[in-house]
Short mmCIF file of C-alpha atoms in Angstrom, two decimals:
data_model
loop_
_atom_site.label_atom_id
_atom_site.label_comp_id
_atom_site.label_asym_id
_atom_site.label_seq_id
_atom_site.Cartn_x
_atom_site.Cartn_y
_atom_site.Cartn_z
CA UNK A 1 88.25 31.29 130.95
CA UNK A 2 84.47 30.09 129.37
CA UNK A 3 86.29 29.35 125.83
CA UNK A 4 89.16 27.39 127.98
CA UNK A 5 86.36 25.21 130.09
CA UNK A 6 84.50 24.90 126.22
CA UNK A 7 87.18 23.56 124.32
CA UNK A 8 88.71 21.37 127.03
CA UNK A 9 85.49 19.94 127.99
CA UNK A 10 83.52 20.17 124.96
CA UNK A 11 85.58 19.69 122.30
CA UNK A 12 84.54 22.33 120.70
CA UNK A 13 86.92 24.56 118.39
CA UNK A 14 88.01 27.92 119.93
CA UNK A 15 90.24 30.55 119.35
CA UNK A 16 92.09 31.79 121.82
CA UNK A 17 95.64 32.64 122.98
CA UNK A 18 98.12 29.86 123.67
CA UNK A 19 99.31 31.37 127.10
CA UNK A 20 95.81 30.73 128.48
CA UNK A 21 96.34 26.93 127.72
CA UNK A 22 99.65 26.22 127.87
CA UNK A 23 98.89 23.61 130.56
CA UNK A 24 96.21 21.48 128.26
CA UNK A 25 98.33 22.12 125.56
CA UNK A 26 101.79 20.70 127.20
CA UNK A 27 99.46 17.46 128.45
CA UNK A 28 98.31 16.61 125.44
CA UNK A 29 94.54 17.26 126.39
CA UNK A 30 94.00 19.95 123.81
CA UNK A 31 95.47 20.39 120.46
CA UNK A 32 96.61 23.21 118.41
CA UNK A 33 95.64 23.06 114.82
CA UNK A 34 95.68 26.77 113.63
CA UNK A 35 97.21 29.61 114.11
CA UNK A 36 96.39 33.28 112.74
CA UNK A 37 98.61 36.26 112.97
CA UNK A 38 95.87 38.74 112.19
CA UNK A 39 94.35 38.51 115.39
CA UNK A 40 94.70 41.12 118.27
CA UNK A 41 93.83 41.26 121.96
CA UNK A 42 93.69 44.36 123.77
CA UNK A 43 94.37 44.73 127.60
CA UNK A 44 92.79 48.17 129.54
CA UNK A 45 93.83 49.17 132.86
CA UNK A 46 90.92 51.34 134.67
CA UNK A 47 91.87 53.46 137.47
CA UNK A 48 90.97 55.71 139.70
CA UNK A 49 92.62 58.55 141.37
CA UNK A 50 94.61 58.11 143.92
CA UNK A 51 96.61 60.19 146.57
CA UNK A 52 100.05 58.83 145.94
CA UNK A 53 100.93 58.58 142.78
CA UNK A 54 102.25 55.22 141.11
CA UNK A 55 104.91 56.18 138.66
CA UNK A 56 105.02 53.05 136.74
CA UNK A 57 101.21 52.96 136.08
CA UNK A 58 101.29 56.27 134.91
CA UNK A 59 104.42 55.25 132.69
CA UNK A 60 102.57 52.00 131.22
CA UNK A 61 99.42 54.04 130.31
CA UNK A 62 101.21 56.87 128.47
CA UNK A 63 103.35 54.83 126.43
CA UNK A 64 100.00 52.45 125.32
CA UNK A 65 98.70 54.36 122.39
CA UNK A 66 98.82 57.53 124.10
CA UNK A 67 95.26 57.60 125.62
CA UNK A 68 94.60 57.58 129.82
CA UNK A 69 91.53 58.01 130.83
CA UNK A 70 89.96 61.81 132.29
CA UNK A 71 92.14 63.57 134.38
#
């Protein structure tokens, strides 16, 4: 969200995902002018335990790279 309020209001260059300016983009008040396909974001989910289980979770975080969290 900071590098969306820098580059709208500043502007500043910033790299960033399109999907978190898609708006500013579509109105013309920011402008693409690069694009790199070496570049990675990474989402976590942090949980806790819980008494019912949530199947889907569970699902989600085995299939991403294997890893959950201690059990």
């Amino acid at each position: 969200a900071m590098l969306r309020l820098i580059a709208r209001d500043s502007g500043w260059l910033t790299v960033l995902p399109e999907v978190v300016v898609q708006d500013e983009l579509r109105t013309g008040i920011l402008v693409k002018v690069g694009y790199s396909a070496g570049l990675q974001e990474h989402f976590y989910a942090i949980t806790t335990r819980h008494r019912h289980r949530i199947e889907v979770l569970e699902t989600l975080l085995e299939r991403s790279s294997g890893r959950m969290g201690p059990s």
